[in-house]
């Protein structure tokens, strides 16, 4: 599922997918040429939970066309030793790429 | 290690979740024993996972109309409809180092107690990772876990009865879309105690207490005054707050 609306030059886009690890990941992204803000939600588990804020913050400022591999690496770096259940850095990155299209 | 068992109580959603957090704090401080509690939700409620968006998951208009509370949990996972008549909820709160470090293994350990409880009622059940218990391939229980400050909190529901019509109406599926096909599809994936045995809710609860306490040193206890005061504070200041409810 994907939606797109325009607010001046900032685009707000939304993507949602049941990822291969089994849980649903939803991402709302605000961006122009760069990512301004993202919000990740879903029915997954992440321990410790606060790591999700770090992952979201790490994405801010990246070019919207940042490659999948680099997004995965950034998410892995932000996640550190956190345990992800039902999601993975790859899955988050794929849904984010979808939202940034 | 000695456990404290808190017998079946009924609270609203906000106090139920606040009690779990207040106990986590007191166990962390060492002022309370590791605790297992059983409880009901009244009014009926929808709880969403820590990472979910309440606007995405819950039909807030229908909840208001039906008097169903809506709350964000401290734990991840999906949205759950808590029906006073239709479920028993448990929480296990203890130092994380009592359990396997691997989260799925720790789900397996605690869910194993539920499986034993169901077996004692004559219901053959199995743990299905990550966090479900199935009977004949259908989900009868789901759990969610968090580990904060060295304390593990796992809570979960055991379905006693099913009210799929209400469940679908409060979760974010429009009334028009609640078709017979959807109900039938859910009935093929979800089950409840009533469909497998004649035990009343009290017997189910007693079976759970037996299974959860088997082999453990424990005492039947109650919330202390500090925990109750803290829980009331958390219920009002956190779990009922707009900031928490609409966190995502």
Coordinates of C-alpha atoms in Angstrom, one line a residue:
Chain A
X1 CA 0.0 0.0 0.0
X2 CA 1.4 3.4 -0.8
X3 CA 0.0 6.9 -0.7
X4 CA 1.5 10.2 -1.7
X5 CA 0.6 13.8 -1.0
X6 CA 2.4 17.1 -1.6
X7 CA 2.9 19.9 0.9
X8 CA 4.9 22.6 -0.9
X9 CA 8.2 20.9 -1.8
X10 CA 8.0 18.3 1.0
X11 CA 6.5 15.0 0.0
X12 CA 4.8 12.8 2.6
X13 CA 4.6 9.2 1.5
X14 CA 3.5 6.0 3.2
X15 CA 4.3 2.4 2.7
X16 CA 3.2 -0.8 4.5
X17 CA 4.2 -4.4 4.0
X18 CA 4.1 -7.7 5.8
X19 CA 7.8 -8.5 5.7
X20 CA 9.4 -11.9 5.2
X21 CA 10.3 -12.2 8.9
X22 CA 6.5 -12.2 9.6
X23 CA 5.4 -8.9 11.0
X24 CA 3.9 -5.7 9.5
X25 CA 6.1 -2.7 9.0
X26 CA 4.6 0.7 8.1
X27 CA 6.7 3.7 7.3
X28 CA 5.6 7.3 6.8
X29 CA 8.3 9.4 5.3
X30 CA 8.7 13.2 4.8
X31 CA 11.3 14.1 2.2
X32 CA 12.4 16.4 -0.6
X33 CA 15.8 15.5 -2.0
X34 CA 16.7 14.5 1.5
X35 CA 14.8 12.5 4.2
X36 CA 13.3 15.0 6.7
X37 CA 11.5 12.7 9.0
X38 CA 10.3 9.1 9.1
X39 CA 8.0 7.2 11.5
X40 CA 8.1 3.5 11.6
X41 CA 5.2 1.5 13.1
X42 CA 4.0 -2.1 13.2
X43 CA 3.3 -5.2 15.2
X44 CA 7.0 -6.2 15.5
X45 CA 9.2 -6.6 18.6
X46 CA 12.4 -4.7 19.2
X47 CA 14.5 -5.0 22.3
X48 CA 15.4 -2.4 23.6
X49 CA 12.4 -0.5 22.3
X50 CA 14.1 2.9 22.3
X51 CA 16.3 1.8 19.5
X52 CA 13.5 2.5 17.0
X53 CA 13.9 6.2 17.7
X54 CA 17.6 5.9 17.0
X55 CA 16.9 4.1 13.7
X56 CA 14.4 6.9 12.7
X57 CA 16.8 9.6 13.6
X58 CA 19.7 8.0 11.7
X59 CA 17.7 8.2 8.5
X60 CA 17.1 11.9 8.7
X61 CA 19.3 13.9 6.4
X62 CA 20.1 11.0 4.1
X63 CA 19.5 11.5 0.4
X64 CA 16.1 10.1 -0.7
X65 CA 17.9 8.1 -3.4
X66 CA 20.3 6.4 -0.9
X67 CA 20.9 2.8 -1.9
X68 CA 19.3 -0.1 -0.2
X69 CA 22.7 -1.4 1.1
X70 CA 23.6 1.9 2.7
X71 CA 20.2 2.1 4.4
X72 CA 20.6 -1.4 5.7
X73 CA 24.1 -0.5 7.1
X74 CA 22.8 2.7 8.7
X75 CA 19.9 0.7 10.3
X76 CA 22.3 -2.0 11.5
X77 CA 24.6 0.6 13.0
X78 CA 21.7 2.3 14.8
X79 CA 20.3 -1.0 16.1
X80 CA 23.6 -2.2 17.5
X81 CA 23.0 -5.3 19.6
X82 CA 19.2 -4.8 19.7
X83 CA 17.2 -7.9 19.1
X84 CA 14.7 -7.6 16.3
X85 CA 11.8 -10.1 16.1
X86 CA 9.6 -10.3 13.1
X87 CA 11.6 -7.6 11.2
X88 CA 15.2 -7.0 10.1
X89 CA 17.3 -4.1 9.0
X90 CA 16.8 -5.3 5.4
X91 CA 13.0 -5.4 5.7
X92 CA 12.9 -1.9 7.2
X93 CA 15.1 -0.6 4.5
X94 CA 13.0 -2.2 1.8
X95 CA 9.8 -0.6 3.1
X96 CA 11.5 2.7 3.5
X97 CA 12.8 2.6 -0.2
X98 CA 9.2 1.9 -1.2
X99 CA 8.0 4.9 0.7
X100 CA 10.6 7.1 -0.8
X101 CA 9.7 6.3 -4.4
Chain B
X1 CA 13.8 -18.0 44.0
X2 CA 10.5 -17.2 45.6
X3 CA 7.5 -15.9 43.6
X4 CA 4.5 -13.8 44.5
X5 CA 1.2 -14.8 43.0
X6 CA -1.5 -12.2 42.6
X7 CA -4.9 -13.9 42.2
X8 CA -7.5 -13.0 39.5
X9 CA -8.4 -9.3 39.6
X10 CA -10.4 -7.0 37.4
X11 CA -9.3 -3.5 36.5
X12 CA -9.7 -1.1 33.6
X13 CA -7.1 -1.1 30.8
X14 CA -5.1 1.8 32.2
X15 CA -4.7 0.4 35.7
X16 CA -4.0 -3.1 34.4
X17 CA -1.0 -1.9 32.3
X18 CA 0.1 0.5 35.0
X19 CA 0.1 -2.3 37.6
X20 CA 2.5 -4.3 35.3
X21 CA 4.8 -1.4 35.1
X22 CA 4.6 -0.6 38.8
X23 CA 5.4 -4.2 39.7
X24 CA 8.4 -4.1 37.3
X25 CA 9.7 -1.1 39.2
X26 CA 9.3 -2.7 42.6
X27 CA 10.9 -6.0 41.5
X28 CA 13.8 -4.0 40.0
X29 CA 14.2 -2.2 43.4
X30 CA 14.0 -5.5 45.2
X31 CA 11.0 -4.3 47.2
X32 CA 8.7 -7.0 45.8
X33 CA 9.1 -10.6 44.8
X34 CA 9.1 -11.7 41.2
X35 CA 5.4 -11.8 40.4
X36 CA 2.9 -13.7 38.4
X37 CA -0.5 -12.1 38.1
X38 CA -3.9 -12.9 36.5
X39 CA -6.5 -10.4 35.5
X40 CA -9.5 -9.4 33.5
X41 CA -10.3 -6.1 31.7
X42 CA -13.4 -4.1 32.5
X43 CA -14.6 -2.2 30.5
X44 CA -13.6 -4.3 27.5
X45 CA -10.5 -2.8 25.8
X46 CA -8.3 -2.7 22.8
X47 CA -4.6 -2.7 23.5
X48 CA -2.1 -1.9 20.7
X49 CA 1.6 -2.8 20.6
X50 CA 4.2 -0.3 21.7
X51 CA 5.2 0.4 18.1
X52 CA 1.7 0.6 16.6
X53 CA -0.3 3.7 15.6
X54 CA -3.6 3.8 17.4
X55 CA -5.2 5.6 14.4
X56 CA -4.0 2.9 12.1
X57 CA -5.2 0.0 14.2
X58 CA -8.3 1.0 16.2
X59 CA -11.7 2.2 15.1
X60 CA -11.9 5.0 17.8
X61 CA -15.5 6.0 16.9
X62 CA -16.8 2.4 17.4
X63 CA -14.8 2.1 20.6
X64 CA -16.4 5.3 22.0
X65 CA -19.8 4.1 20.9
X66 CA -19.3 0.7 22.6
X67 CA -17.5 2.0 25.7
X68 CA -14.4 0.1 24.8
X69 CA -11.1 1.5 26.3
X70 CA -8.1 2.0 24.0
X71 CA -4.5 1.8 25.3
X72 CA -1.0 1.5 24.1
X73 CA 1.0 -1.3 25.8
X74 CA 4.5 -1.1 27.1
X75 CA 5.2 -4.2 25.0
X76 CA 5.5 -4.7 21.2
X77 CA 3.3 -6.9 19.1
X78 CA -0.2 -6.4 17.6
X79 CA -3.5 -5.0 18.5
X80 CA -5.7 -7.2 20.9
X81 CA -9.3 -7.0 21.8
X82 CA -9.7 -7.8 25.5
X83 CA -13.2 -9.1 26.3
X84 CA -14.1 -9.3 30.0
X85 CA -16.1 -12.5 29.4
X86 CA -13.8 -14.0 26.7
X87 CA -10.3 -14.1 28.1
X88 CA -7.9 -14.4 31.0
X89 CA -4.7 -12.3 30.9
X90 CA -1.5 -13.1 32.8
X91 CA 1.7 -11.2 33.5
X92 CA 5.1 -12.6 34.5
X93 CA 7.5 -10.0 36.0
X94 CA 10.9 -11.1 37.1
X95 CA 14.6 -10.4 36.7
X96 CA 15.5 -11.1 33.1
X97 CA 18.5 -13.2 34.1
X98 CA 16.0 -15.9 35.4
X99 CA 15.0 -16.5 31.8
X100 CA 16.9 -17.5 28.7
X101 CA 18.7 -14.6 27.1
X102 CA 17.3 -15.5 23.7
X103 CA 13.9 -13.9 23.6
X104 CA 12.1 -16.6 21.6
X105 CA 13.4 -19.2 24.1
X106 CA 12.1 -17.1 26.9
X107 CA 8.7 -16.9 25.2
X108 CA 8.8 -20.7 24.9
X109 CA 9.5 -21.2 28.6
X110 CA 6.6 -19.0 29.8
X111 CA 4.3 -20.2 27.1
X112 CA 5.1 -23.7 28.1
X113 CA 3.4 -23.0 31.5
X114 CA 0.2 -22.0 29.5
X115 CA 0.5 -25.2 27.4
X116 CA 0.7 -27.3 30.6
X117 CA -2.4 -25.5 32.0
X118 CA -4.3 -26.3 28.8
X119 CA -3.1 -29.9 28.9
X120 CA -4.5 -30.2 32.4
X121 CA -7.9 -29.2 30.9
X122 CA -7.6 -31.9 28.3
X123 CA -6.6 -29.5 25.5
X124 CA -3.5 -30.4 23.5
X125 CA -1.7 -27.2 22.7
X126 CA 1.7 -26.2 21.2
X127 CA 3.9 -23.1 21.4
X128 CA 4.4 -21.5 18.0
X129 CA 7.3 -19.0 17.9
X130 CA 7.4 -16.1 18.2
X131 CA 4.7 -15.6 20.7
X132 CA 1.6 -17.8 20.0
X133 CA 0.0 -20.9 21.4
X134 CA -2.0 -23.0 19.0
X135 CA -4.7 -25.7 19.4
X136 CA -5.2 -27.8 16.4
X137 CA -3.4 -25.2 14.3
X138 CA -5.6 -22.3 15.6
X139 CA -4.4 -19.5 17.8
X140 CA -5.7 -19.6 21.4
X141 CA -3.1 -17.4 23.1
X142 CA -0.8 -14.5 22.2
X143 CA 1.9 -12.9 24.4
X144 CA 4.2 -9.9 24.3
X145 CA 7.4 -9.2 26.2
X146 CA 9.6 -6.3 27.2
X147 CA 12.9 -6.2 29.0
X148 CA 13.7 -2.9 30.7
X149 CA 16.1 -2.2 33.5
X150 CA 17.0 -5.8 33.8
X151 CA 13.4 -6.9 34.4
X152 CA 11.4 -9.1 32.1
X153 CA 7.7 -8.4 31.7
X154 CA 5.7 -10.9 29.6
X155 CA 2.0 -10.6 29.4
X156 CA -0.5 -12.5 27.3
X157 CA -4.1 -13.5 26.8
X158 CA -5.8 -16.9 26.8
X159 CA -9.0 -16.9 24.8
X160 CA -11.9 -18.4 26.8
X161 CA -14.7 -17.3 24.4
X162 CA -14.8 -15.5 21.0
X163 CA -16.8 -12.4 20.0
X164 CA -15.4 -11.9 16.5
X165 CA -18.1 -9.4 15.5
X166 CA -17.1 -7.0 18.2
X167 CA -13.4 -7.7 17.7
X168 CA -13.6 -6.8 14.1
X169 CA -15.7 -3.7 14.7
X170 CA -13.2 -2.2 17.2
X171 CA -10.2 -3.0 15.2
X172 CA -9.7 -0.9 12.1
X173 CA -11.9 -2.6 9.7
X174 CA -15.0 -0.8 8.5
X175 CA -18.4 -2.2 9.3
X176 CA -19.1 -2.6 5.6
X177 CA -16.1 -4.8 5.4
X178 CA -17.0 -7.1 8.2
X179 CA -18.3 -9.8 6.0
X180 CA -19.4 -13.4 6.8
X181 CA -16.4 -14.5 4.8
X182 CA -14.1 -12.5 7.1
X183 CA -15.7 -14.0 10.2
X184 CA -15.4 -17.4 8.8
X185 CA -11.8 -16.9 7.9
X186 CA -11.0 -15.7 11.4
X187 CA -12.8 -18.7 12.9
X188 CA -10.5 -20.9 10.8
X189 CA -7.5 -19.2 12.4
X190 CA -8.5 -18.5 16.0
X191 CA -10.0 -20.7 18.7
X192 CA -11.0 -20.6 22.4
X193 CA -11.3 -22.8 25.5
X194 CA -15.1 -23.1 25.1
X195 CA -14.6 -24.8 21.8
X196 CA -12.5 -27.6 23.3
X197 CA -13.8 -28.2 26.8
X198 CA -16.6 -27.5 29.2
X199 CA -14.5 -25.9 32.0
X200 CA -15.9 -22.7 33.3
X201 CA -13.6 -19.6 33.6
X202 CA -12.9 -20.3 37.3
X203 CA -11.6 -23.8 36.4
X204 CA -9.5 -22.4 33.6
X205 CA -8.0 -19.9 36.0
X206 CA -7.2 -22.5 38.6
X207 CA -5.6 -24.7 36.0
X208 CA -3.4 -21.8 35.0
X209 CA -2.4 -21.0 38.6
X210 CA -1.4 -24.7 39.1
X211 CA 0.6 -24.7 35.9
X212 CA 2.4 -21.4 36.5
X213 CA 3.3 -22.3 40.1
X214 CA 4.3 -25.9 39.5
X215 CA 7.8 -26.6 40.9
X216 CA 8.1 -23.0 42.2
X217 CA 8.5 -21.7 45.7
X218 CA 5.7 -19.1 46.0
X219 CA 3.3 -17.2 48.2
X220 CA -0.1 -15.8 47.4
X221 CA 0.2 -12.1 47.8
X222 CA -1.3 -8.7 46.9
X223 CA -0.1 -5.4 45.6
X224 CA 1.6 -3.4 48.4
X225 CA 0.5 0.2 49.0
X226 CA 3.5 1.7 47.2
X227 CA 2.8 -0.4 44.1
X228 CA -0.9 0.6 44.1
X229 CA -0.1 4.3 44.5
X230 CA 2.5 4.1 41.7
X231 CA 0.1 2.2 39.5
X232 CA -2.6 4.8 40.0
X233 CA -0.1 7.5 39.2
X234 CA 1.1 5.7 36.0
X235 CA -2.5 5.0 34.9
X236 CA -3.4 8.7 35.1
X237 CA -0.2 10.3 34.1
X238 CA 1.0 7.9 31.4
X239 CA -1.4 5.3 30.2
X240 CA -4.4 7.7 29.9
X241 CA -2.4 10.5 28.4
X242 CA -2.8 11.7 24.9
X243 CA 1.0 11.8 24.5
X244 CA 1.3 8.1 25.3
X245 CA -1.7 7.0 23.4
X246 CA -0.7 8.8 20.2
X247 CA 3.0 8.2 20.6
X248 CA 3.1 6.8 17.0

